Coordinates of C-alpha atoms in Angstrom, one line a residue:
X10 CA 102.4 143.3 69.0
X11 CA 101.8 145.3 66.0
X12 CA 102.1 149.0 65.8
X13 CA 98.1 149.5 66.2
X14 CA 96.4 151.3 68.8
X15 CA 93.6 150.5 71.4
X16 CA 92.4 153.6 72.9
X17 CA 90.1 153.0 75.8
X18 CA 88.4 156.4 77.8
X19 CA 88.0 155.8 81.2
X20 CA 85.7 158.4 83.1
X21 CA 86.8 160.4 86.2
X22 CA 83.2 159.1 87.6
X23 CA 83.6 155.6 87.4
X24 CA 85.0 153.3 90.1
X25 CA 85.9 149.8 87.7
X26 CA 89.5 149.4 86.6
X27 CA 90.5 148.4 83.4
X28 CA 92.3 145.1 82.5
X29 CA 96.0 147.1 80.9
X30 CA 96.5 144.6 78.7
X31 CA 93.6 144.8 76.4
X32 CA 94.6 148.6 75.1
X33 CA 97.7 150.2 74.6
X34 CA 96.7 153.8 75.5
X35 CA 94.2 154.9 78.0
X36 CA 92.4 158.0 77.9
X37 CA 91.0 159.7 81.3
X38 CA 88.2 161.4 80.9
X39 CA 88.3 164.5 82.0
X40 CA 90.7 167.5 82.8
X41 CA 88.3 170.6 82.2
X42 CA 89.9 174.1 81.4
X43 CA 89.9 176.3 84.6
X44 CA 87.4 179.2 85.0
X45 CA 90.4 181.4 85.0
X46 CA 90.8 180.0 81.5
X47 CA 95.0 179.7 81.8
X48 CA 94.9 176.0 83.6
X49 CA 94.0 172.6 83.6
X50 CA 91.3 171.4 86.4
X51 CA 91.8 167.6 86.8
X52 CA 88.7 165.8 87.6
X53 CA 89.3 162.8 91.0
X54 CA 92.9 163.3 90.6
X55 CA 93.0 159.9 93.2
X56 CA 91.5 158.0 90.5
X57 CA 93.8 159.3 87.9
X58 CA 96.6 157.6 90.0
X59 CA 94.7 154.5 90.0
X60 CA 94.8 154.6 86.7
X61 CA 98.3 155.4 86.1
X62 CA 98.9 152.9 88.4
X63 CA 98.0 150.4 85.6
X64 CA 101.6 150.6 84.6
X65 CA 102.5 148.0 86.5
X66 CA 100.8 145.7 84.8
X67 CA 101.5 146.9 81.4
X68 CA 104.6 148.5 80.8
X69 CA 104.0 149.2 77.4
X70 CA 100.8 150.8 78.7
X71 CA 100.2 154.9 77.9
X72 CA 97.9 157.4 79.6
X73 CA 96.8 160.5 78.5
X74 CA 94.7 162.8 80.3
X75 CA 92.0 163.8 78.0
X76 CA 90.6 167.3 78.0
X77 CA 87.4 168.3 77.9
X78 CA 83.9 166.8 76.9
X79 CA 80.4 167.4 75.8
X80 CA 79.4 170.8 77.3
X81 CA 83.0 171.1 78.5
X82 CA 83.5 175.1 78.4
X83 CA 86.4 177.9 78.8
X84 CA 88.2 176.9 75.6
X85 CA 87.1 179.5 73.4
X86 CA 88.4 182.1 75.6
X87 CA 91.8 180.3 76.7
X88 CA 92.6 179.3 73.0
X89 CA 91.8 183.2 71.6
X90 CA 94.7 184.9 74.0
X91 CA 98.3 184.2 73.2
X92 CA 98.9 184.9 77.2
X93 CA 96.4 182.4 79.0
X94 CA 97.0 179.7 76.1
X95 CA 100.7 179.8 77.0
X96 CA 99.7 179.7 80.8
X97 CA 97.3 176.7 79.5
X98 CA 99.6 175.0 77.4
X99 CA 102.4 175.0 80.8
X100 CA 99.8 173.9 82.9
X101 CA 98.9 170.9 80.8
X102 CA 102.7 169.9 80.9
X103 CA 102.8 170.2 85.3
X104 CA 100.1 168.1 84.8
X105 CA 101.9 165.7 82.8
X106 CA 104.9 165.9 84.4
X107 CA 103.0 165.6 88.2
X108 CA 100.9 162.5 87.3
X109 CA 103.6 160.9 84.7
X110 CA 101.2 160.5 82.2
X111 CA 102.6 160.3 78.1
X112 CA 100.5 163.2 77.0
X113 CA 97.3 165.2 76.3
X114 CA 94.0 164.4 74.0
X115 CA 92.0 167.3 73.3
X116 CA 88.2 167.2 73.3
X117 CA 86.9 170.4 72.4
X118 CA 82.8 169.9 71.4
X119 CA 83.4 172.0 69.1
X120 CA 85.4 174.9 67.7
X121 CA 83.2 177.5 66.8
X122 CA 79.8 175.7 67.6
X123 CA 78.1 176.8 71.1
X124 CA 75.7 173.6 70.3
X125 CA 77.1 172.0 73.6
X126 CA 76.0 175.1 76.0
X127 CA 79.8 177.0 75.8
X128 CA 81.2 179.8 74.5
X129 CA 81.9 179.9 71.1
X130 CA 83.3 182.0 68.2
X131 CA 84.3 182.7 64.3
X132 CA 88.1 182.1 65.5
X133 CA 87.8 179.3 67.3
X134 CA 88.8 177.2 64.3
X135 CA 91.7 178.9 63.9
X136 CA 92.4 179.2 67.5
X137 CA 92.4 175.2 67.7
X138 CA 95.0 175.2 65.1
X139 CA 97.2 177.7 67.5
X140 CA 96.2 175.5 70.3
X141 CA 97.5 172.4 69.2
X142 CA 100.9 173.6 68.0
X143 CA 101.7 175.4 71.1
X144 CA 100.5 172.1 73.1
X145 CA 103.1 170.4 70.6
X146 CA 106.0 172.9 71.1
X147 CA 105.4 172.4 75.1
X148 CA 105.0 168.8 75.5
X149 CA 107.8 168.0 72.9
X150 CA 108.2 165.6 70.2
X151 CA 108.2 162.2 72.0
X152 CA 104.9 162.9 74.2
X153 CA 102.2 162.2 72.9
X154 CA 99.3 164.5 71.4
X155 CA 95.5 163.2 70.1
X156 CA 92.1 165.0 69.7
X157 CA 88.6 163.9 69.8
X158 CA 86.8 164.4 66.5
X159 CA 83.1 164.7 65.4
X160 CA 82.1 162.1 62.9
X161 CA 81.9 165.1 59.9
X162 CA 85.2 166.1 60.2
X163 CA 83.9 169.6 60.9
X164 CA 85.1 172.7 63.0
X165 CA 89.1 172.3 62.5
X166 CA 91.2 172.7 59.9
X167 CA 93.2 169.6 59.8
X168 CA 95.8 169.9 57.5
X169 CA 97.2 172.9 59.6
X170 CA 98.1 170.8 62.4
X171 CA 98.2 167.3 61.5
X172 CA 101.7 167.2 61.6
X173 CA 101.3 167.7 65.2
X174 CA 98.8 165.2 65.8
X175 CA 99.6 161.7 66.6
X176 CA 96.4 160.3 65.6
X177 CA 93.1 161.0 65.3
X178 CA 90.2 159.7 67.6
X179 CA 86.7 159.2 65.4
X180 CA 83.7 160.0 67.1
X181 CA 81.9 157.6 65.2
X182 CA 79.0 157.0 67.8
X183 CA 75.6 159.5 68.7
X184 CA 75.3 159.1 65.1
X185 CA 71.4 158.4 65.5
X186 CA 68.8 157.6 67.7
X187 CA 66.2 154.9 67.3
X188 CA 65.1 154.0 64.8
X189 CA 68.5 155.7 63.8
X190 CA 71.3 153.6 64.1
X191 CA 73.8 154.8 66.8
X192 CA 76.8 153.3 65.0
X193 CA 76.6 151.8 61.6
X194 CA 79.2 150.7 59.7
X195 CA 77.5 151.1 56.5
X196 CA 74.1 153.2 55.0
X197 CA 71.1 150.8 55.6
X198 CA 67.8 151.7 55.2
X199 CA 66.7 152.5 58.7
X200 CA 69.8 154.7 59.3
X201 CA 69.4 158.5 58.2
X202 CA 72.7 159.5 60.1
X203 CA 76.2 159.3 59.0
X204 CA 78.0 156.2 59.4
X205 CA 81.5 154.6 60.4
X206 CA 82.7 154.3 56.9
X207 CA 81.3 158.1 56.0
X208 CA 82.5 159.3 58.8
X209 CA 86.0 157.6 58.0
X210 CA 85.7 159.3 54.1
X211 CA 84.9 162.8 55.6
X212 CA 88.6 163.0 57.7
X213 CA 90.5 161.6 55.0
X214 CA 88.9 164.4 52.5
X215 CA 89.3 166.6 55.0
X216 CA 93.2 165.6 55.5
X217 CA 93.8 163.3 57.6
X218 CA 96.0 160.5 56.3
X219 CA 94.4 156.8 56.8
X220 CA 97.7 156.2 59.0
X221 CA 96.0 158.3 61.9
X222 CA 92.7 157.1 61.8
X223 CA 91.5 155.5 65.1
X224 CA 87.9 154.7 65.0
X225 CA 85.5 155.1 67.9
X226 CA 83.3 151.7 69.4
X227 CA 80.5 152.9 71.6
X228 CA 80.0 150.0 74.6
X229 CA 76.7 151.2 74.9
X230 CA 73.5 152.0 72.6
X231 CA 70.4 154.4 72.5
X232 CA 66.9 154.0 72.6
X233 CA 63.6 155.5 71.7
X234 CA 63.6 156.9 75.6
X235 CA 59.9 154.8 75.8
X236 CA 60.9 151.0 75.3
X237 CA 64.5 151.7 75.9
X238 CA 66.2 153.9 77.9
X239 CA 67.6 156.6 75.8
X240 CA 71.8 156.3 77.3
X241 CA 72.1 152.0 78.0
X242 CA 75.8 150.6 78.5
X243 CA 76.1 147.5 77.0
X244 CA 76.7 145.7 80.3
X245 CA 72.7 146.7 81.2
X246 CA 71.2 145.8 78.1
X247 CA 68.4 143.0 79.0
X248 CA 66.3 142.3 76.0
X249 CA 63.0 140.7 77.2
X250 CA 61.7 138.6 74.8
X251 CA 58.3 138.3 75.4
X252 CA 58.2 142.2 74.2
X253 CA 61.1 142.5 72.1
X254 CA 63.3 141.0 69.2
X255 CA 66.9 141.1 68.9
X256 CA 67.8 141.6 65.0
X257 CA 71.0 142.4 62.8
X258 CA 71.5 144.4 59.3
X259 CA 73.1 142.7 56.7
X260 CA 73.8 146.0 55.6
X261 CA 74.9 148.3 58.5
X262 CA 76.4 145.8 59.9
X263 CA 74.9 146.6 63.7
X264 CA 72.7 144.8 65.6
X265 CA 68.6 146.3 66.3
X266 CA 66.0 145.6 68.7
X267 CA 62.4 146.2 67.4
X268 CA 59.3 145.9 69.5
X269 CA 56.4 143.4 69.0
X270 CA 55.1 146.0 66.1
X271 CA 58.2 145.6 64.1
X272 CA 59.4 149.4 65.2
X273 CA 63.4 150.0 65.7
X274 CA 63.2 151.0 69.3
X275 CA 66.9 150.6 70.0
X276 CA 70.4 150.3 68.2
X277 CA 73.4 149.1 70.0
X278 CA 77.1 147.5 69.5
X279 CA 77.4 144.0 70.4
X280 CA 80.5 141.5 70.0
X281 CA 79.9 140.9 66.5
X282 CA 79.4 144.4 65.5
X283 CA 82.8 145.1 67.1
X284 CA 84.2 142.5 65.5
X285 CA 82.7 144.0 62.2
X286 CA 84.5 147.0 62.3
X287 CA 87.5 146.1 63.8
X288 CA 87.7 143.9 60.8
X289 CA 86.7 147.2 59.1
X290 CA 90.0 149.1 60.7
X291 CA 92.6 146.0 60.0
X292 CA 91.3 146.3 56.2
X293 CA 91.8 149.8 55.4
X294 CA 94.7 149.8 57.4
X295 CA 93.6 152.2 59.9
X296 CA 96.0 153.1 63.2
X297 CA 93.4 151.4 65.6
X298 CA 90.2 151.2 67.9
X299 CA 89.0 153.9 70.1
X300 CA 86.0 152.9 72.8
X301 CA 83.4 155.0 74.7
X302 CA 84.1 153.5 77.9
X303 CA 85.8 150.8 79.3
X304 CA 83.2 150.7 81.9
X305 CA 80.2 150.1 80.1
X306 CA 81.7 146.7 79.2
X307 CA 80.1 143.6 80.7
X308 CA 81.9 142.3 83.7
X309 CA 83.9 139.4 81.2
X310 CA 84.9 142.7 79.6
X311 CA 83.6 141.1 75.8
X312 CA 83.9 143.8 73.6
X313 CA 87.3 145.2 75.3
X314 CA 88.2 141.4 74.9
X315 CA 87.1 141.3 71.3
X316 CA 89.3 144.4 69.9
X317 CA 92.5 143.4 71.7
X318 CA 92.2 140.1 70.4
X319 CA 91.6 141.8 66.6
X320 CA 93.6 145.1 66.4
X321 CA 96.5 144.1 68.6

């Protein structure tokens, strides 16, 4: 096995188990901050064991209990006192400690941006920075720390607490809706968002070497909310053909479905696509393959299949 990383999220909501041989690291989503802003709330704590459970099965297995989430709140005011991010930064190591999980991924959406529904302010940036070294300083050099990124590189400032970091988790997904591409690889036409690869040139300008990258998969696509749902994990995707047609960019990389018009109505990751960019990772030499979720996979778990057979 090669020193490459296959991180697969795994929600707090979901009932499937993952195979633990097809990733090295699982991430469970999520542990929230506490309305009292100095603790760590753990969502289904019975499922976490499950989880951890995995072990068993994989011994080389690691899970991390990942913190926080789109419209995931409290940080702002946790990370701006020097008291309750102590408490915070304690209470994240009990949990550790309780649950034997190998450490903590942070997943604040995002430092100084109240674009999620939280709190927010001007410090926040530099309140993540204090944030993650305390979290580092608590959990100790051989745990492992990781954080959630948006595909601009914005909000943080990484080179103040890289050396912290493990590695860094690429939100490279939600990049566009249809006739947007979710996900692609490379600017096409159709695609007006970013993509993987300027995503990928965004965190290294912004200071992150190429020896943390981990870049996000999504198992799941979005539609046009008409033809196509506007959230559809890749395990429900039914394309009928009498109304649609299934199409792939040259270009981007990423598969498209179009109605009978010729109109993108929905943009997805398939195994090919995956394959694309894992292909992508292995030739810049990236640390490895993050997914959005392991349970929107089709039951003979294709795509989880597909980057554990490529990155690992």
């Amino acid at each position: 096995m090669s020193d490459r990383v296959v991180v697969a999220y795994v929600t707090s909501w979901g009932s499937s188990l993952p195979n633990p041989r097809l990733m090295t690291h699982i991430n469970y989503a999520f542990g929230k901050v506490s309305d009292s802003f100095d603790m760590v709330d753990i969502s289904n704590p019975d499922r976490l064991k499950d989880i951890v459970a995995l072990k068993k099965k994989n011994r080389k297995l690691k899970v991390m209990l990942s913190i926080g989430g789109w419209g995931a709140g409290n940080f702002s005011e946790m990370a701006a006192s020097d008291e309750l991010r102590e408490k915070f930064c304690e209470s994240c190591l009990k949990a550790v400690e309780q649950y034997r999980l190998d450490g903590i991924d942070i997943d604040w959406e995002y430092p100084s941006s109240s674009s999620a529904g939280i709190s927010s302010s001007d410090e926040d940036t530099e309140n993540f920075t204090l944030l993650i070294r305390d979290l580092r300083e608590v959990l100790g050099e051989y745990r492992t720390l990781t954080l959630a990124s948006v595909a601009s590189a914005e909000y943080v400032n990484f080179p103040d607490f890289i050396d912290c970091i493990d590695f860094v988790n690429l939100m490279t997904y939600d990049m566009g809706w249809a006739p947007c591409y979710n996900s692609a690889l490379f600017r096409s036409e159709p695609d007006t968002g970013l993509t993987v690869d300027e995503a990928v040139t965004a965190h290294l300008e912004a200071g992150v070497p190429s020896s943390k990258i981990v870049v996000g998969m999504p198992f799941y696509g979005h539609g046009d909310k008409v033809s196509f749902g506007s959230f559809v994990d890749y395990k429900d995707i039914v394309i009928d053909t009498t109304l649609f047609r299934e199409c792939w960019d040259e270009v981007a990389r990423v598969p498209y479905i179009t109605d009978t018009a010729g109109k993108i109505v929905f943009t997805y990751d398939n195994v090919e696509s995956i394959s694309e960019k894992c292909r992508y990772v292995l030739d810049r030499s990236f640390h490895g393959a993050m997914y959005w979720e392991a349970g929107a996979d089709n039951a003979d778990q294709d795509l989880s299949r597909k980057i554990a057979e490529m990155i690992l």
